[in-house]
Coordinates of C-alpha atoms in Angstrom, one line a residue:
M288 CA 232.6 -134.6 66.5
I289 CA 233.6 -138.2 65.6
E290 CA 232.2 -139.5 68.9
K291 CA 228.9 -137.7 68.2
I292 CA 228.7 -139.1 64.7
W293 CA 229.4 -142.6 65.9
F294 CA 227.2 -142.7 69.0
E295 CA 224.8 -139.8 68.9
S296 CA 223.6 -139.7 65.3
H297 CA 225.0 -136.2 64.8
F298 CA 223.8 -134.6 61.5
A299 CA 227.4 -134.2 60.5
G300 CA 227.4 -137.9 59.9
W301 CA 224.9 -137.5 57.1
L302 CA 227.0 -134.7 55.6
L303 CA 230.2 -136.7 55.7
K304 CA 228.7 -140.1 54.7
P305 CA 229.6 -139.8 51.0
I306 CA 233.2 -139.5 52.0
L307 CA 233.3 -141.9 55.0
W308 CA 231.1 -144.7 53.6
P309 CA 233.6 -145.7 50.9
L310 CA 236.4 -145.6 53.4
S311 CA 234.4 -147.7 55.8
Q312 CA 233.8 -150.3 53.0
L313 CA 237.5 -150.4 52.2
F314 CA 238.3 -150.8 55.9
G315 CA 235.9 -153.8 56.0
V316 CA 237.4 -155.5 52.9
I317 CA 241.0 -155.1 54.3
S318 CA 240.0 -156.3 57.7
R319 CA 238.1 -159.4 56.4
R320 CA 240.8 -160.3 54.0
R321 CA 243.5 -160.1 56.7
R322 CA 241.5 -162.5 58.9
Q323 CA 240.8 -164.9 56.1
Q324 CA 244.5 -165.2 55.4
Y325 CA 245.0 -166.7 58.8
Q326 CA 241.8 -168.8 58.7
T327 CA 242.9 -170.4 55.4
G328 CA 246.5 -170.9 56.3
Q329 CA 248.0 -168.3 53.9
K330 CA 249.5 -166.8 57.0
V331 CA 250.4 -168.8 60.1
A332 CA 249.4 -167.5 63.6
Y333 CA 251.8 -168.0 66.5
R334 CA 250.5 -170.8 68.8
A335 CA 251.8 -170.5 72.4
S336 CA 252.7 -173.4 74.6
V337 CA 250.2 -172.1 77.2
P338 CA 246.5 -171.1 76.8
V339 CA 245.9 -167.6 75.4
V340 CA 242.8 -165.7 76.5
V341 CA 242.0 -162.5 74.5
V342 CA 240.0 -159.7 76.2
G343 CA 239.0 -157.3 73.4
N344 CA 236.2 -155.6 71.7
I345 CA 234.8 -154.8 68.2
T346 CA 234.6 -151.1 68.8
A347 CA 237.2 -148.3 68.9
G348 CA 237.7 -146.7 72.3
G349 CA 237.6 -147.7 75.9
N350 CA 234.8 -149.9 77.3
G351 CA 236.2 -151.5 80.5
K352 CA 238.7 -154.1 79.1
T353 CA 241.5 -153.4 81.6
P354 CA 239.3 -153.9 84.8
V355 CA 238.2 -157.3 83.2
V356 CA 241.9 -158.2 82.7
V357 CA 242.7 -157.3 86.3
W358 CA 239.7 -159.3 87.5
L359 CA 240.7 -162.4 85.4
V360 CA 244.3 -162.3 86.7
E361 CA 243.1 -162.1 90.3
Q362 CA 240.6 -164.9 89.9
L363 CA 243.2 -167.2 88.2
K364 CA 245.8 -166.5 90.8
A365 CA 243.2 -167.4 93.5
A366 CA 242.6 -170.6 91.6
G367 CA 246.3 -171.5 91.8
L368 CA 247.3 -170.6 88.2
K369 CA 250.2 -168.4 87.2
P370 CA 248.8 -165.9 84.7
G371 CA 250.8 -163.3 82.7
V372 CA 249.5 -160.4 80.6
V373 CA 250.6 -159.1 77.2
S374 CA 249.6 -155.8 75.6
R375 CA 250.6 -153.8 72.5
G376 CA 251.8 -151.1 74.9
Y377 CA 249.8 -148.3 73.1
G378 CA 251.1 -144.8 73.9
G379 CA 254.5 -146.0 75.0
K380 CA 257.9 -146.3 73.3
A381 CA 259.9 -149.0 74.9
P382 CA 263.8 -149.2 74.7
H383 CA 263.3 -152.5 72.9
Y384 CA 260.6 -155.1 72.0
P385 CA 259.5 -157.3 73.4
Y386 CA 259.7 -155.4 76.7
R387 CA 259.0 -156.9 80.1
I388 CA 257.7 -154.4 82.7
D389 CA 259.6 -154.1 86.0
E390 CA 259.4 -151.8 89.0
H391 CA 261.3 -149.0 87.1
S392 CA 259.2 -149.1 83.9
T393 CA 257.2 -145.9 83.0
T394 CA 254.1 -145.2 81.1
S395 CA 256.2 -143.5 78.4
E396 CA 257.9 -146.8 77.8
A397 CA 255.1 -149.3 78.2
G398 CA 251.8 -147.4 78.0
D399 CA 249.1 -146.7 80.6
E400 CA 247.3 -149.9 80.9
P401 CA 250.3 -152.3 81.1
I402 CA 251.8 -150.3 84.0
L403 CA 248.4 -150.2 85.8
I404 CA 248.0 -154.0 85.4
S405 CA 251.5 -154.7 86.5
R406 CA 251.3 -152.5 89.7
R407 CA 247.8 -153.7 90.5
T408 CA 248.3 -157.5 90.1
G409 CA 252.1 -158.1 90.4
V410 CA 252.1 -160.7 87.6
P411 CA 254.5 -160.7 84.7
V412 CA 253.5 -158.2 82.0
A413 CA 255.1 -157.7 78.6
V414 CA 254.4 -155.4 75.7
S415 CA 255.1 -155.5 72.0
P416 CA 253.4 -154.4 68.8
I417 CA 253.9 -158.0 67.7
R418 CA 252.1 -159.6 70.6
S419 CA 253.5 -163.1 69.8
E420 CA 256.9 -161.8 70.8
A421 CA 255.5 -160.6 74.2
V422 CA 253.9 -164.0 74.7
A423 CA 257.1 -165.9 73.9
L424 CA 258.9 -163.7 76.4
L425 CA 256.5 -164.7 79.2
E426 CA 255.8 -168.3 78.3
P427 CA 258.6 -169.8 80.5
D428 CA 257.2 -168.1 83.6
V429 CA 253.4 -168.5 83.3
D430 CA 250.8 -171.1 82.6
V431 CA 248.1 -168.9 81.0
I432 CA 248.4 -165.6 79.0
I433 CA 245.8 -162.9 79.1
T434 CA 246.0 -160.3 76.3
D435 CA 244.7 -156.8 77.0
D436 CA 243.0 -156.0 73.7
G437 CA 244.1 -157.8 70.5
L438 CA 240.8 -159.4 69.3
Q439 CA 241.8 -158.4 65.8
H440 CA 245.4 -159.4 66.2
Y441 CA 245.0 -162.7 64.3
A442 CA 248.8 -163.3 64.1
L443 CA 248.4 -164.6 67.6
A444 CA 246.3 -167.8 68.0
R445 CA 243.9 -167.8 70.9
D446 CA 242.0 -170.4 72.9
I447 CA 239.3 -168.2 74.4
E448 CA 237.9 -164.9 73.2
I449 CA 236.1 -162.5 75.6
V450 CA 234.5 -159.3 74.2
V451 CA 233.7 -156.4 76.6
I452 CA 230.8 -154.3 75.5
D453 CA 230.0 -150.7 76.7
G454 CA 226.5 -151.3 77.9
Q455 CA 225.6 -147.6 77.6
R456 CA 227.0 -146.8 74.1
R457 CA 226.8 -150.4 72.7
F458 CA 227.9 -150.3 69.1
G459 CA 226.8 -146.8 68.1
N460 CA 225.6 -146.5 64.5
Q461 CA 226.9 -150.1 63.9
Q462 CA 229.1 -148.9 61.0
L463 CA 232.7 -149.8 60.4
I464 CA 235.5 -147.3 61.0
P465 CA 235.6 -144.4 60.0
L466 CA 231.9 -144.0 59.4
G467 CA 231.2 -145.8 62.7
P468 CA 233.1 -147.2 65.7
L469 CA 233.2 -150.9 64.6
R470 CA 236.5 -152.6 64.0
E471 CA 234.6 -155.7 62.9
S472 CA 230.9 -156.2 62.2
C473 CA 228.5 -157.2 65.0
A474 CA 228.3 -160.7 63.4
R475 CA 231.7 -161.3 64.9
L476 CA 230.1 -161.4 68.4
D477 CA 228.4 -164.7 67.5
E478 CA 231.9 -166.4 67.2
V479 CA 233.4 -165.4 70.6
D480 CA 233.2 -167.4 73.8
F481 CA 232.0 -164.8 76.3
L482 CA 230.3 -161.5 76.1
I483 CA 230.6 -159.1 79.1
C484 CA 228.4 -156.1 79.3
N485 CA 229.9 -153.2 81.3
G486 CA 227.0 -151.3 82.8
S487 CA 223.4 -150.9 81.8
K488 CA 221.2 -153.9 80.9
P489 CA 222.9 -156.8 79.2
E490 CA 221.3 -158.5 76.2
G491 CA 221.0 -162.2 75.4
D492 CA 223.8 -164.2 76.9
E493 CA 225.9 -161.3 77.9
I494 CA 227.4 -161.5 81.4
P495 CA 226.4 -158.4 83.4
M496 CA 229.3 -156.5 84.9
H497 CA 229.7 -153.2 86.8
L498 CA 232.6 -151.4 88.1
A499 CA 232.6 -151.1 91.9
P500 CA 234.5 -148.1 93.3
A501 CA 237.0 -148.8 96.1
P502 CA 238.3 -146.2 98.6
I503 CA 240.3 -143.4 97.0
V504 CA 244.1 -143.5 97.1
N505 CA 246.5 -140.6 97.6
L506 CA 249.0 -140.4 94.8
K507 CA 251.7 -139.0 97.1
T508 CA 251.4 -141.1 100.2
G509 CA 249.4 -144.2 99.1
D510 CA 246.9 -143.5 102.0
R511 CA 243.3 -144.6 101.5
A512 CA 240.3 -142.5 102.4
D513 CA 236.5 -142.2 101.9
L514 CA 235.7 -140.1 98.9
L515 CA 232.8 -138.5 100.7
A516 CA 235.1 -137.5 103.6
L517 CA 237.2 -135.1 101.6
E518 CA 236.6 -131.5 102.6
G519 CA 236.5 -128.7 100.1
D520 CA 235.8 -128.4 96.4
L521 CA 236.7 -131.4 94.2
V522 CA 238.1 -131.1 90.7
A523 CA 237.8 -134.2 88.5
M524 CA 239.8 -135.3 85.5
A525 CA 239.8 -138.3 83.2
G526 CA 242.0 -139.3 80.3
I527 CA 240.2 -142.6 79.3
G528 CA 238.3 -143.8 76.3
H529 CA 235.0 -142.4 77.6
P530 CA 235.6 -139.7 80.3
P531 CA 231.9 -139.0 81.0
R532 CA 231.7 -142.5 82.5
F533 CA 234.1 -141.5 85.3
F534 CA 232.3 -138.2 86.0
S535 CA 229.0 -140.1 86.1
T536 CA 230.5 -142.6 88.6
L537 CA 231.5 -139.7 90.9
N538 CA 227.9 -138.3 90.7
Q539 CA 226.5 -141.7 91.5
L540 CA 228.7 -141.8 94.6
G541 CA 227.2 -138.5 95.7
V542 CA 230.1 -136.2 94.7
K543 CA 229.6 -133.1 92.6
P544 CA 232.9 -131.8 91.3
V545 CA 233.2 -128.1 90.8
F546 CA 235.0 -128.7 87.5
C547 CA 235.4 -131.8 85.3
Q548 CA 238.2 -131.9 82.7
P549 CA 238.1 -134.7 80.1
F550 CA 241.4 -135.5 78.3
A551 CA 242.2 -137.7 75.3
D552 CA 242.8 -141.3 75.9
H553 CA 246.5 -142.1 76.6
Q554 CA 247.3 -138.4 76.7
A555 CA 250.6 -137.4 78.4
F556 CA 250.2 -134.9 81.3
S557 CA 252.6 -132.2 82.4
A558 CA 253.0 -131.2 86.0
Q559 CA 252.2 -127.5 85.3
E560 CA 249.1 -128.5 83.4
L561 CA 247.6 -130.5 86.2
Q562 CA 248.7 -128.1 88.9
Q563 CA 246.8 -125.4 87.2
L564 CA 243.8 -127.7 87.0
A565 CA 244.0 -128.7 90.6
A566 CA 244.1 -125.0 91.6
K567 CA 240.4 -124.8 90.7
G568 CA 239.6 -126.7 93.9
Q569 CA 241.0 -128.2 97.1
H570 CA 241.4 -131.7 95.8
L571 CA 242.1 -133.3 92.4
I572 CA 240.5 -136.7 91.7
M573 CA 241.4 -138.9 88.7
T574 CA 241.2 -142.5 87.4
E575 CA 243.7 -145.1 88.3
K576 CA 244.8 -145.2 84.7
D577 CA 245.6 -141.4 84.9
A578 CA 247.4 -141.8 88.2
V579 CA 250.1 -144.1 86.8
K580 CA 251.3 -141.2 84.7
C581 CA 251.3 -138.7 87.5
H582 CA 253.1 -140.3 90.5
T583 CA 256.4 -138.6 89.8
F584 CA 255.0 -135.1 90.2
A585 CA 251.9 -135.7 92.3
Q586 CA 250.8 -133.2 95.0
P587 CA 249.5 -134.1 98.5
N588 CA 245.9 -133.3 97.5
W589 CA 245.8 -135.5 94.4
W590 CA 243.7 -138.7 94.6
Y591 CA 242.6 -141.6 92.3
L592 CA 239.6 -143.8 92.5
P593 CA 240.3 -147.5 91.9
V594 CA 237.4 -149.6 90.5
D595 CA 236.9 -153.4 90.5
A596 CA 235.0 -155.4 88.0
V597 CA 232.1 -157.3 89.6
M598 CA 230.1 -160.1 88.0
P599 CA 227.4 -162.5 89.1
A600 CA 229.1 -165.4 90.9
E601 CA 227.7 -168.2 88.8
Q602 CA 228.6 -166.7 85.5
A603 CA 232.0 -165.6 86.8
E604 CA 232.7 -169.1 88.0
S605 CA 231.7 -170.6 84.6
L606 CA 234.1 -168.3 82.8
I607 CA 237.0 -169.1 85.1
N608 CA 236.3 -172.8 85.0
R609 CA 236.4 -172.7 81.2
I610 CA 239.9 -171.2 81.3
I611 CA 241.0 -173.7 83.9
K612 CA 239.7 -176.6 81.8
V613 CA 241.6 -175.3 78.7
K614 CA 244.7 -175.1 80.8
E615 CA 244.3 -178.6 82.0
E616 CA 243.9 -179.9 78.5
Y617 CA 247.1 -178.1 77.5
G618 CA 248.8 -180.0 80.3
S619 CA 247.5 -183.4 79.3
S620 CA 248.4 -182.9 75.7
S621 CA 252.0 -182.1 76.5
T622 CA 252.6 -185.2 78.6

C-alpha cells in the first residue's frame, strides 16, 4: 500500500494525508536541521585521509546503487587505484563494529549488498552503522573509498556525491517520508556532482545507465549457462527494493516464468520456504543479491542472474577521471 501511495497516486494517499502530511513536515525539519548542524560546524564530520565517493539516492528503496558501486570499483581498479567500499550493513548484525568482511562472513553478519560487493569485486569491504568507523578501518589499505548509500550520512565528509535515480519510478509523488518516498527534497539534486538514471529516459544532465544481464550462474556449482537454454518451467523470485524490475528483465530476455514471487528487501530466506517455491517449476531463478543468502542450502536447479551497469563511454570516462583527479589532489596536498 505504501508503494502505491508513493508511486501510483493510490486514493489511500488522500485518505491518509491528514495524518501523513504533518509527519512528513516533521521529518523534513529534522532532516534539514541535522544537515545544517554539519554545514555550520555545530557538528564535525569525519574527514578521511583518502577521497570519499558517496553513491546514494534521495528516495527510499532500491534503485540500482549496488551495481553502480560494483561498476565504480571495477573501473577504478582498471585505472590502477585501490578502492575500498563501506556500507551501513543493513539487515546484518556483525559480531562487532567496524566489521571487515572476509571469506567467512555471512549476510546475517554484514547484510546482503556488502557480501555481494565483496565477492564480486574482491576489494576490502567494511560495515558499520557509523560509517566513519568503517572508513577508518580501511584507510591504511586503500586510496579511495566508495560508500554504498549514505548520501544523508553527513557525519562522514565526502568529496564526490553520486545520486542514482530509478528512471521508471523517478521520485513518485515528490513528498517526504512518510507521505512520499523522499529522504530529502528534489532540490538536493542540484548540489550533487553526478546524476545517474537507471533505465528509461534520463532528464537534463543525468547519465543514462542500464543493467546488462550476464549468463546465469548455478548457486550450487558456479557453472554458467544461457538463460534461454534452461529446459522446463522457470520460477522467479526477487527480494530487492523493487522486485517487478527483475521480473520485467526476465520478460525482456524472452523468459516467461510460470510463477513470480516478490519478497521484501533484505528478507532472510529459509531452505524449506525456497524449496517449496522451487517445486512449482523445474528451475528457480533469482537475483545475485538474493543468491548471497542462499548458497549454504542451494539446490542443483537454483540459478541467479548477474547484471552489470552500463553507461555511455564518454560520460563514464568523465566520472572516473573526476575521481582520479580528486585522488591526485589528495596525494599532492599530503606531500
